[in-house]
CSV table of C-alpha atoms in Angstrom, one decimal:
chain,number,residue,atom,x,y,z
A,1,UNK,CA,226.9,-85.0,85.9
A,2,UNK,CA,230.4,-84.1,84.4
A,3,UNK,CA,231.7,-84.7,87.5
A,4,UNK,CA,230.0,-87.9,87.7
A,5,UNK,CA,231.3,-89.4,84.7
A,6,UNK,CA,234.6,-88.8,86.4
A,7,UNK,CA,234.0,-89.9,90.1
A,8,UNK,CA,233.7,-93.6,88.9
A,9,UNK,CA,237.5,-93.7,88.4
A,10,UNK,CA,238.2,-90.9,90.8
A,11,UNK,CA,239.9,-93.2,93.5
A,12,UNK,CA,242.9,-95.1,91.6
A,13,UNK,CA,243.3,-91.1,89.7
A,14,UNK,CA,243.7,-90.2,92.6
A,15,UNK,CA,245.7,-93.2,93.7
A,16,UNK,CA,248.2,-93.3,91.0
A,17,UNK,CA,248.8,-89.0,91.6
A,18,UNK,CA,249.8,-89.9,95.1
A,19,UNK,CA,251.3,-92.3,94.1
A,20,UNK,CA,253.1,-91.6,91.0
A,21,UNK,CA,253.4,-87.6,91.3
A,22,UNK,CA,256.0,-85.8,92.0
A,23,UNK,CA,255.4,-84.7,95.6
A,24,UNK,CA,255.5,-80.3,96.3
A,25,UNK,CA,258.8,-79.1,96.6
A,26,UNK,CA,257.5,-77.7,100.5
A,27,UNK,CA,254.7,-79.5,101.8
A,28,UNK,CA,252.4,-77.3,104.4
A,29,UNK,CA,252.3,-79.7,107.9
A,30,UNK,CA,250.8,-76.9,109.9
A,31,UNK,CA,247.2,-75.0,110.5
A,32,UNK,CA,244.8,-74.1,107.4
A,33,UNK,CA,242.0,-71.1,108.0
A,34,UNK,CA,239.8,-71.0,105.1
A,35,UNK,CA,236.6,-67.3,106.0
A,36,UNK,CA,234.7,-66.7,104.0
A,37,UNK,CA,232.4,-63.4,103.8
A,38,UNK,CA,229.2,-62.8,101.3
A,39,UNK,CA,228.9,-59.9,99.2
A,40,UNK,CA,231.9,-58.1,100.2
A,41,UNK,CA,232.5,-56.2,97.2
A,42,UNK,CA,236.4,-55.6,96.1
A,43,UNK,CA,235.9,-51.6,95.4
A,44,UNK,CA,234.7,-50.8,98.9
A,45,UNK,CA,237.6,-52.7,100.8
A,46,UNK,CA,239.8,-49.5,101.9
A,47,UNK,CA,243.2,-51.5,101.3
A,48,UNK,CA,241.5,-51.5,97.2
A,49,UNK,CA,241.1,-47.7,96.7
A,50,UNK,CA,238.0,-47.9,98.4
A,51,UNK,CA,236.2,-44.7,99.2
A,52,UNK,CA,235.9,-44.7,102.8
A,53,UNK,CA,239.8,-46.0,104.6
A,54,UNK,CA,238.7,-47.4,107.7
A,55,UNK,CA,236.6,-48.6,106.8
A,56,UNK,CA,237.3,-52.4,107.1
A,57,UNK,CA,240.5,-52.1,109.6
A,58,UNK,CA,241.1,-55.2,109.7
A,59,UNK,CA,240.9,-57.1,106.1
A,60,UNK,CA,243.0,-53.7,105.4
A,61,UNK,CA,245.5,-55.2,107.7
A,62,UNK,CA,245.5,-58.6,106.7
A,63,UNK,CA,246.0,-57.9,102.8
A,64,UNK,CA,248.7,-55.4,104.1
A,65,UNK,CA,250.8,-58.5,105.9
A,66,UNK,CA,249.7,-60.4,103.4
A,67,UNK,CA,251.5,-63.2,100.7
A,68,UNK,CA,249.4,-62.0,98.1
A,69,UNK,CA,246.3,-59.5,98.1
A,70,UNK,CA,243.9,-58.5,96.1
A,71,UNK,CA,240.9,-58.5,93.9
A,72,UNK,CA,239.6,-62.4,92.6
A,73,UNK,CA,236.5,-63.2,90.7
A,74,UNK,CA,234.3,-64.9,91.7
A,75,UNK,CA,232.7,-68.4,89.5
A,76,UNK,CA,229.1,-67.0,90.5
A,77,UNK,CA,226.8,-63.9,91.9
A,78,UNK,CA,224.6,-66.6,94.1
A,79,UNK,CA,226.2,-67.2,96.9
A,80,UNK,CA,224.7,-70.8,97.0
A,81,UNK,CA,226.4,-72.0,93.5
A,82,UNK,CA,229.4,-69.8,94.5
A,83,UNK,CA,229.8,-71.6,97.7
A,84,UNK,CA,230.1,-75.0,96.2
A,85,UNK,CA,232.8,-74.2,93.6
A,86,UNK,CA,235.2,-73.3,96.8
A,87,UNK,CA,234.2,-76.1,98.4
A,88,UNK,CA,234.6,-78.1,95.2
A,89,UNK,CA,237.1,-76.6,93.2
A,90,UNK,CA,234.6,-76.4,90.6
A,91,UNK,CA,232.7,-73.9,88.5
A,92,UNK,CA,228.3,-74.2,89.2
A,93,UNK,CA,227.8,-76.8,85.8
A,94,UNK,CA,230.5,-79.2,86.5
A,95,UNK,CA,229.2,-79.8,90.3
A,96,UNK,CA,225.7,-79.0,89.1
A,97,UNK,CA,225.2,-76.9,92.0
A,98,UNK,CA,223.2,-74.3,90.2
A,99,UNK,CA,221.3,-72.2,92.0
A,100,UNK,CA,218.4,-72.0,95.4
A,101,UNK,CA,216.5,-74.9,92.9
A,102,UNK,CA,219.5,-77.2,93.2
A,103,UNK,CA,221.5,-76.5,95.8
A,104,UNK,CA,222.5,-79.6,97.4
A,105,UNK,CA,226.1,-80.9,97.2
A,106,UNK,CA,226.5,-84.2,96.0
A,107,UNK,CA,227.5,-87.2,98.0
A,108,UNK,CA,230.1,-88.1,94.8
A,109,UNK,CA,231.9,-84.7,94.7
A,110,UNK,CA,235.4,-84.5,96.9
A,111,UNK,CA,234.8,-81.8,98.8
A,112,UNK,CA,237.7,-79.8,100.5
A,113,UNK,CA,237.8,-81.1,103.8
A,114,UNK,CA,237.3,-84.6,102.8
A,115,UNK,CA,240.6,-84.0,100.3
A,116,UNK,CA,242.8,-82.4,103.8
A,117,UNK,CA,241.2,-85.2,106.0
A,118,UNK,CA,243.1,-87.6,103.2
A,119,UNK,CA,246.3,-86.3,103.9
A,120,UNK,CA,245.6,-86.2,107.9
A,121,UNK,CA,243.7,-83.4,108.7
A,122,UNK,CA,241.8,-82.8,111.3
A,123,UNK,CA,238.4,-80.4,109.9
A,124,UNK,CA,236.1,-78.2,111.2
A,125,UNK,CA,233.2,-76.1,109.5
A,126,UNK,CA,231.2,-73.1,110.8
A,127,UNK,CA,228.8,-72.1,108.3
A,128,UNK,CA,225.6,-70.0,108.4
A,129,UNK,CA,221.9,-70.5,106.6
A,130,UNK,CA,220.0,-73.4,106.5
A,131,UNK,CA,220.7,-74.7,102.5
A,132,UNK,CA,224.1,-75.5,104.2
A,133,UNK,CA,223.0,-77.2,106.8
A,134,UNK,CA,225.0,-81.3,106.7
A,135,UNK,CA,221.9,-83.4,105.3
A,136,UNK,CA,222.3,-80.7,102.0
A,137,UNK,CA,226.0,-81.5,101.6
A,138,UNK,CA,228.3,-78.3,102.7
A,139,UNK,CA,228.6,-80.8,105.5
A,140,UNK,CA,230.7,-84.5,103.8
A,141,UNK,CA,234.3,-83.7,105.1
A,142,UNK,CA,233.5,-82.4,108.7
A,143,UNK,CA,234.9,-83.6,111.7
A,144,UNK,CA,233.4,-81.4,113.4
A,145,UNK,CA,230.4,-79.1,111.0
A,146,UNK,CA,228.4,-76.7,113.0
A,147,UNK,CA,226.2,-72.8,112.9
A,148,UNK,CA,228.8,-70.2,113.1
A,149,UNK,CA,225.9,-67.6,115.3
A,150,UNK,CA,227.6,-65.3,117.0
A,151,UNK,CA,231.0,-66.8,116.3
A,152,UNK,CA,232.1,-67.3,120.1
A,153,UNK,CA,232.7,-70.9,119.3
A,154,UNK,CA,234.9,-70.0,116.4
A,155,UNK,CA,236.6,-67.7,118.2
A,156,UNK,CA,237.2,-70.5,120.9
A,157,UNK,CA,238.5,-72.7,118.6
A,158,UNK,CA,241.0,-70.2,116.7
A,159,UNK,CA,242.2,-68.7,120.3
A,160,UNK,CA,243.1,-72.4,120.7
A,161,UNK,CA,244.6,-73.7,118.5
A,162,UNK,CA,247.3,-76.4,117.7
A,163,UNK,CA,250.3,-76.3,115.7
A,164,UNK,CA,249.7,-79.8,113.7
A,165,UNK,CA,246.9,-80.0,110.6
A,166,UNK,CA,243.8,-78.5,111.6
A,167,UNK,CA,242.1,-77.2,109.3
A,168,UNK,CA,238.9,-74.6,110.1
A,169,UNK,CA,236.5,-72.8,107.4
A,170,UNK,CA,234.1,-70.3,108.6
A,171,UNK,CA,231.6,-68.9,107.1
A,172,UNK,CA,231.1,-65.4,108.2
A,173,UNK,CA,227.1,-64.6,106.5
A,174,UNK,CA,228.1,-60.8,106.7
A,175,UNK,CA,227.4,-58.5,104.7
A,176,UNK,CA,224.5,-59.3,102.8
A,177,UNK,CA,221.4,-57.8,104.1
A,178,UNK,CA,219.7,-57.7,106.8
A,179,UNK,CA,221.6,-54.0,107.5
A,180,UNK,CA,221.6,-53.5,110.7
A,181,UNK,CA,222.6,-49.3,111.7
A,182,UNK,CA,225.0,-50.3,114.3
A,183,UNK,CA,226.1,-46.3,116.1
A,184,UNK,CA,229.4,-46.9,117.2
A,185,UNK,CA,230.3,-48.2,113.7
A,186,UNK,CA,229.4,-45.2,112.3
A,187,UNK,CA,232.0,-43.3,112.4
A,188,UNK,CA,234.1,-45.2,109.9
A,189,UNK,CA,232.4,-44.0,107.7
A,190,UNK,CA,231.9,-39.9,105.6
A,191,UNK,CA,229.2,-38.2,104.0
A,192,UNK,CA,226.8,-40.6,105.6
A,193,UNK,CA,222.8,-40.5,104.3
A,194,UNK,CA,221.1,-38.0,106.8
A,195,UNK,CA,218.6,-40.6,107.7
A,196,UNK,CA,219.4,-44.2,107.8
A,197,UNK,CA,217.0,-46.3,109.7
A,198,UNK,CA,218.1,-48.9,111.9
A,199,UNK,CA,217.4,-52.2,109.6
A,200,UNK,CA,217.3,-52.7,106.2
A,201,UNK,CA,215.7,-56.9,105.2
A,202,UNK,CA,215.8,-58.3,101.8
A,203,UNK,CA,212.3,-57.8,101.4
A,204,UNK,CA,212.7,-54.3,100.6
A,205,UNK,CA,216.1,-54.3,98.4
A,206,UNK,CA,214.0,-57.0,96.5
A,207,UNK,CA,211.5,-55.5,95.2
A,208,UNK,CA,214.9,-53.2,93.2
A,209,UNK,CA,215.8,-56.3,91.6
A,210,UNK,CA,212.5,-55.6,89.3
A,211,UNK,CA,214.5,-53.6,86.3
A,212,UNK,CA,211.1,-52.1,86.0
A,213,UNK,CA,211.2,-50.5,89.2
A,214,UNK,CA,212.0,-47.3,89.3
A,215,UNK,CA,214.8,-47.3,92.5
A,216,UNK,CA,214.4,-43.0,93.6
A,217,UNK,CA,218.0,-41.7,94.6
A,218,UNK,CA,217.3,-41.3,98.2
A,219,UNK,CA,216.7,-45.0,98.3
A,220,UNK,CA,219.6,-45.9,97.1
A,221,UNK,CA,221.7,-43.6,98.9
A,222,UNK,CA,220.3,-45.1,102.4
A,223,UNK,CA,221.0,-48.4,101.1
A,224,UNK,CA,224.6,-48.2,99.5
A,225,UNK,CA,225.6,-46.8,103.3
A,226,UNK,CA,223.9,-49.1,105.5
A,227,UNK,CA,225.7,-51.6,103.1
A,228,UNK,CA,228.6,-49.8,103.7
A,229,UNK,CA,228.0,-49.5,107.5
A,230,UNK,CA,227.3,-53.7,107.0
A,231,UNK,CA,230.9,-53.9,105.6
A,232,UNK,CA,232.5,-52.1,109.0
A,233,UNK,CA,230.2,-54.8,111.0
A,234,UNK,CA,232.0,-57.7,108.7
A,235,UNK,CA,235.3,-56.6,108.9
A,236,UNK,CA,234.6,-56.2,113.0
A,237,UNK,CA,233.8,-59.8,113.1
A,238,UNK,CA,236.4,-60.9,110.9
A,239,UNK,CA,238.9,-58.9,112.9
A,240,UNK,CA,237.7,-61.3,115.4
A,241,UNK,CA,238.6,-64.2,114.1
A,242,UNK,CA,242.2,-62.8,113.5
A,243,UNK,CA,242.3,-62.0,116.4
A,244,UNK,CA,241.8,-65.5,117.9
A,245,UNK,CA,244.3,-67.0,115.0
A,246,UNK,CA,246.7,-64.6,117.0
A,247,UNK,CA,246.4,-65.8,120.4
A,248,UNK,CA,246.3,-69.5,119.4
A,249,UNK,CA,250.4,-68.9,118.8
A,250,UNK,CA,249.9,-70.2,115.0
A,251,UNK,CA,249.6,-67.5,113.1
A,252,UNK,CA,253.1,-67.8,111.8
A,253,UNK,CA,252.0,-71.2,110.7
A,254,UNK,CA,249.3,-71.1,109.0
A,255,UNK,CA,248.2,-70.9,105.7
A,256,UNK,CA,245.1,-67.9,105.9
A,257,UNK,CA,242.9,-67.8,102.5
A,258,UNK,CA,240.4,-64.6,103.4
A,259,UNK,CA,237.4,-63.9,100.2
A,260,UNK,CA,234.3,-63.8,100.1
A,261,UNK,CA,231.4,-65.6,97.9
A,262,UNK,CA,230.3,-62.8,95.4
A,263,UNK,CA,230.2,-59.2,95.8
A,264,UNK,CA,227.2,-57.3,95.3
A,265,UNK,CA,224.8,-54.7,93.5
A,266,UNK,CA,220.7,-54.0,93.4
A,267,UNK,CA,219.0,-56.5,90.9
A,268,UNK,CA,221.1,-59.7,89.5
A,269,UNK,CA,223.7,-60.8,86.6
A,270,UNK,CA,227.8,-61.1,86.6
A,271,UNK,CA,228.4,-57.5,86.6
A,272,UNK,CA,230.8,-55.9,87.9
A,273,UNK,CA,230.4,-55.2,91.5
A,274,UNK,CA,229.0,-59.0,91.8
A,275,UNK,CA,231.6,-60.8,90.6
A,276,UNK,CA,234.7,-58.9,91.7
A,277,UNK,CA,235.8,-59.3,95.4
A,278,UNK,CA,238.7,-59.0,97.5
A,279,UNK,CA,240.9,-62.0,98.6
A,280,UNK,CA,244.1,-61.9,100.9
A,281,UNK,CA,246.6,-65.6,100.8
A,282,UNK,CA,249.0,-65.8,103.9
A,283,UNK,CA,251.6,-68.3,103.2
A,284,UNK,CA,253.2,-69.4,106.7
A,285,UNK,CA,256.6,-68.3,108.1
A,286,UNK,CA,259.4,-70.3,105.7
A,287,UNK,CA,257.5,-71.0,103.3
A,288,UNK,CA,260.0,-70.8,99.7
A,289,UNK,CA,257.1,-72.3,96.7
A,290,UNK,CA,255.9,-68.8,95.1
A,291,UNK,CA,252.5,-68.3,94.5
A,292,UNK,CA,252.4,-67.5,90.2
A,293,UNK,CA,249.7,-64.5,90.3
A,294,UNK,CA,250.9,-61.1,90.2
A,295,UNK,CA,249.0,-58.9,92.8
A,296,UNK,CA,247.9,-56.5,89.3
A,297,UNK,CA,246.4,-60.0,88.4
A,298,UNK,CA,242.9,-60.6,89.4
A,299,UNK,CA,242.3,-64.5,90.3
A,300,UNK,CA,239.5,-66.8,90.1
A,301,UNK,CA,238.1,-68.1,93.8
A,302,UNK,CA,237.4,-71.1,92.3
A,303,UNK,CA,242.0,-71.7,92.3
A,304,UNK,CA,241.9,-71.7,96.5
A,305,UNK,CA,240.6,-75.2,96.3
A,306,UNK,CA,244.0,-76.4,94.3
A,307,UNK,CA,246.3,-74.1,96.6
A,308,UNK,CA,245.4,-75.1,99.1
A,309,UNK,CA,245.9,-79.3,97.9
A,310,UNK,CA,249.2,-78.7,97.0
A,311,UNK,CA,250.6,-77.5,100.0
A,312,UNK,CA,249.2,-80.1,101.9
A,313,UNK,CA,250.5,-81.9,100.3
A,314,UNK,CA,247.4,-83.8,98.7
A,315,UNK,CA,246.6,-84.6,95.5
A,316,UNK,CA,244.5,-82.6,92.8
A,317,UNK,CA,242.2,-83.6,90.3
A,318,UNK,CA,242.5,-82.9,86.5
A,319,UNK,CA,239.5,-80.9,86.4
A,320,UNK,CA,239.9,-78.9,89.2
A,321,UNK,CA,240.4,-75.4,88.4
A,322,UNK,CA,244.2,-74.9,88.1
A,323,UNK,CA,246.5,-73.4,92.3
A,324,UNK,CA,248.0,-70.7,92.4
A,325,UNK,CA,251.0,-72.0,92.3
A,326,UNK,CA,250.7,-73.1,88.4
A,327,UNK,CA,252.7,-70.2,86.3
A,328,UNK,CA,251.2,-69.4,82.7
A,329,UNK,CA,252.9,-68.2,80.0
A,330,UNK,CA,250.2,-64.9,80.5
A,331,UNK,CA,246.5,-64.3,83.1
A,332,UNK,CA,244.3,-67.0,83.1
A,333,UNK,CA,241.0,-65.6,82.1
A,334,UNK,CA,238.2,-66.4,84.6
A,335,UNK,CA,235.0,-67.4,83.5
A,336,UNK,CA,231.9,-66.8,86.2
A,337,UNK,CA,227.8,-68.4,85.4
A,338,UNK,CA,224.6,-67.6,86.6
A,339,UNK,CA,222.0,-69.6,85.2
A,340,UNK,CA,218.1,-69.7,85.2
A,341,UNK,CA,217.3,-66.0,85.3
A,342,UNK,CA,214.2,-64.7,83.4
A,343,UNK,CA,214.6,-67.4,80.5
A,344,UNK,CA,218.1,-66.7,80.5
A,345,UNK,CA,221.4,-68.2,82.1
A,346,UNK,CA,224.3,-65.1,82.2
A,347,UNK,CA,227.8,-66.5,81.2
A,348,UNK,CA,231.3,-63.8,82.2
A,349,UNK,CA,234.7,-64.2,80.9
A,350,UNK,CA,237.4,-61.9,82.5
A,351,UNK,CA,240.2,-61.2,81.1
A,352,UNK,CA,242.1,-58.1,82.5
A,353,UNK,CA,239.8,-55.2,82.4
A,354,UNK,CA,237.8,-56.7,79.2
A,355,UNK,CA,234.7,-58.9,80.5
A,356,UNK,CA,232.7,-60.9,77.6
A,357,UNK,CA,229.4,-61.1,78.7
A,358,UNK,CA,226.6,-63.8,77.2
A,359,UNK,CA,223.3,-63.9,77.6
A,360,UNK,CA,221.7,-67.5,76.3
A,361,UNK,CA,218.3,-67.8,76.7
A,362,UNK,CA,216.0,-71.3,77.1
A,363,UNK,CA,212.6,-69.6,77.5
A,364,UNK,CA,210.7,-65.7,76.6
A,365,UNK,CA,211.1,-63.7,79.6
A,366,UNK,CA,207.7,-63.5,81.5
A,367,UNK,CA,206.9,-60.3,81.4
A,368,UNK,CA,205.3,-60.7,85.6
A,369,UNK,CA,208.8,-62.4,86.3
A,370,UNK,CA,210.2,-59.8,89.1
A,371,UNK,CA,206.5,-59.7,90.8
A,372,UNK,CA,206.7,-63.8,91.2
A,373,UNK,CA,210.0,-64.2,92.4
A,374,UNK,CA,209.3,-60.9,94.9
A,375,UNK,CA,205.7,-63.6,96.3
A,376,UNK,CA,208.0,-66.0,97.9
A,377,UNK,CA,210.4,-63.4,99.6
A,378,UNK,CA,209.6,-64.4,102.9
A,379,UNK,CA,208.1,-60.8,105.2
A,380,UNK,CA,207.9,-59.6,101.6
A,381,UNK,CA,204.6,-57.7,100.9
A,382,UNK,CA,202.2,-59.7,98.1
A,383,UNK,CA,202.3,-57.9,94.5
A,384,UNK,CA,200.6,-55.0,93.9
A,385,UNK,CA,198.8,-55.5,91.7
A,386,UNK,CA,197.8,-58.6,92.3
A,387,UNK,CA,199.7,-60.7,90.4
A,388,UNK,CA,198.0,-61.9,86.8
A,389,UNK,CA,199.0,-65.4,86.7
A,390,UNK,CA,200.0,-67.5,89.5
A,391,UNK,CA,202.9,-67.3,90.1
A,392,UNK,CA,204.2,-70.5,90.9
A,393,UNK,CA,202.6,-71.5,87.5
A,394,UNK,CA,204.9,-68.9,86.2
A,395,UNK,CA,208.9,-69.8,87.9
A,396,UNK,CA,207.7,-73.6,86.5
A,397,UNK,CA,207.4,-72.5,83.4
A,398,UNK,CA,210.7,-71.4,83.9
A,399,UNK,CA,211.8,-74.1,85.4
A,400,UNK,CA,210.6,-77.1,83.3
A,401,UNK,CA,212.4,-75.1,80.5
A,402,UNK,CA,215.2,-74.6,81.8
A,403,UNK,CA,215.8,-78.1,82.9
A,404,UNK,CA,215.7,-78.8,79.6
A,405,UNK,CA,217.6,-76.6,77.4
A,406,UNK,CA,221.5,-76.9,77.0
A,407,UNK,CA,222.4,-74.2,79.1
A,408,UNK,CA,225.6,-72.5,77.1
A,409,UNK,CA,223.5,-72.9,73.1
A,410,UNK,CA,220.3,-72.4,74.5
A,411,UNK,CA,217.5,-71.6,71.8
A,412,UNK,CA,219.2,-69.5,69.9
A,413,UNK,CA,222.4,-67.8,68.7
A,414,UNK,CA,223.8,-65.7,72.5
A,415,UNK,CA,223.5,-62.3,73.3
A,416,UNK,CA,227.5,-60.4,73.7
A,417,UNK,CA,228.5,-57.8,74.9
A,418,UNK,CA,231.9,-56.7,75.5
A,419,UNK,CA,232.4,-54.3,79.4
A,420,UNK,CA,235.8,-52.6,80.2
A,421,UNK,CA,236.4,-52.5,83.7
A,422,UNK,CA,238.1,-48.3,84.9
A,423,UNK,CA,240.1,-47.5,88.2
A,424,UNK,CA,238.9,-49.4,91.1
A,425,UNK,CA,234.8,-49.2,90.6
A,426,UNK,CA,232.8,-49.3,87.7
A,427,UNK,CA,232.6,-50.1,83.7
A,428,UNK,CA,231.8,-48.7,80.6
A,429,UNK,CA,229.7,-51.0,77.5
A,430,UNK,CA,232.8,-50.9,74.6
A,431,UNK,CA,231.8,-51.5,70.7
A,432,UNK,CA,235.0,-53.3,69.8
A,433,UNK,CA,233.8,-56.5,66.9
A,434,UNK,CA,237.1,-58.0,67.0
A,435,UNK,CA,237.6,-58.2,71.0
A,436,UNK,CA,234.4,-59.4,71.7
A,437,UNK,CA,234.3,-62.1,69.2
A,438,UNK,CA,238.3,-63.1,70.4
A,439,UNK,CA,236.6,-63.6,74.2
A,440,UNK,CA,233.3,-65.1,72.2
A,441,UNK,CA,235.6,-67.9,71.7
A,442,UNK,CA,237.4,-67.8,74.7
A,443,UNK,CA,234.4,-68.6,76.6
A,444,UNK,CA,233.1,-71.2,74.9
A,445,UNK,CA,236.0,-73.0,75.7
A,446,UNK,CA,236.8,-72.7,79.1
A,447,UNK,CA,233.1,-73.4,79.6
A,448,UNK,CA,233.3,-77.3,77.3
A,449,UNK,CA,236.7,-77.9,79.2
A,450,UNK,CA,236.2,-81.1,80.7
A,451,UNK,CA,232.5,-81.2,79.3
A,452,UNK,CA,232.8,-83.9,76.5
A,453,UNK,CA,229.0,-83.0,75.4
A,454,UNK,CA,226.8,-80.8,76.2
A,455,UNK,CA,223.2,-82.1,77.8
A,456,UNK,CA,220.9,-80.1,80.1
A,457,UNK,CA,220.3,-80.2,83.4
A,458,UNK,CA,218.2,-83.3,83.5
A,459,UNK,CA,220.4,-84.8,80.8
A,460,UNK,CA,222.8,-84.5,83.3
A,461,UNK,CA,221.1,-85.6,86.1
A,462,UNK,CA,220.8,-89.0,84.0
A,463,UNK,CA,224.2,-89.5,83.1
A,464,UNK,CA,225.2,-89.0,86.7
A,465,UNK,CA,222.2,-91.8,88.0
A,466,UNK,CA,223.4,-94.2,85.3
A,467,UNK,CA,227.1,-94.4,87.3
A,468,UNK,CA,227.7,-96.7,89.9
A,469,UNK,CA,227.5,-95.3,93.4
A,470,UNK,CA,231.0,-93.7,94.8
A,471,UNK,CA,233.1,-95.5,97.4
A,472,UNK,CA,231.5,-94.9,100.7
A,473,UNK,CA,233.0,-92.2,103.1
A,474,UNK,CA,232.9,-91.2,106.0
A,475,UNK,CA,231.8,-87.8,107.3
């Protein structure tokens, strides 16, 4: 893929950047703590105007004292590409981690822990999910890499964090499902459904991803309320990590970032609820170089990679999204990507309160696509009535078409729609052809940046194989 094409020249480029570029005005020599959550949408956070002001007290406290706190946009609404983008500073098409069918991080990618190890950091990673195991590439650059589990090991490490160059990344899986009713957290919510079940598992939610399956209002309310309760649990887990960092005595010396990999909403796509997330950045005490983004600006979480690397004095390759220290004449629009849906790829460009959605088809829709997906969800009952065709055949047909089709161009002109985001949550379609055309042109320019030639996913894979292997790097 694209990054692989640059990778052969990367050692020389990094040497030139390190030797010739001016050092930043200030270099951070203390700890870096990066905490990510899963599926925490911005509009449930109390500090961002959530309906339950007491739902997220730990995150609210952090956002109230952070150097920068506000709303951010994720590079994807799917956990695998969104996480890979945070670890590489490259959007999904650049790093070629496109989803479930293509989840692995290539060894020719420069990850955040590798970039920090190059400037003397010891690196610790705490992950969740089998797809994030070291053999899939997500552990590259970490000196220690282990499951987060109940969080006790991460809490112990943070509570005795030394003052030097230490990176700790903790990936908290909540508030993604299963949603568990924890009665001791009920007091954080108001206006609860009276019949909350003890647990809602992923298969119960997955069947409603199909637009053809109506979601009864009572069920929607139960899902909403248990999600909010699970947000409270995620905040509790976050609070335990933050309290451990405070106990270490290194709070003031630490560069701390807390965000979510993506948002949450039933169904799929790149709607506001799925890509708008909270972000808090606490720069170390005495830091004099300001962040350039206004608190009212929605920034790309993709820019966090360069922000951290610049802060510690490391070189940032040109294909990586610019840091939040970089000034621009106007807020930068934010691109998000979602690949290999029901015969379509979806792209989003958020510019201020306007969002352009771009749907590019690589195959005709499959009438039984969502039911075929459900067949592969562990624990889900078999589709009723039974599928008329083998589910693997349906998904295989789509995967073949996706792999052979250029993603943005597709097989026909894209389907475009313009959406306006309102207040702290919600959006509506608007009909403004000139604005839509303007954002479509900007989306295409953003997508093609550092993409000299648009290839199919398989074509990108072949281009990567033709490159010389990257230099050996230790873990």
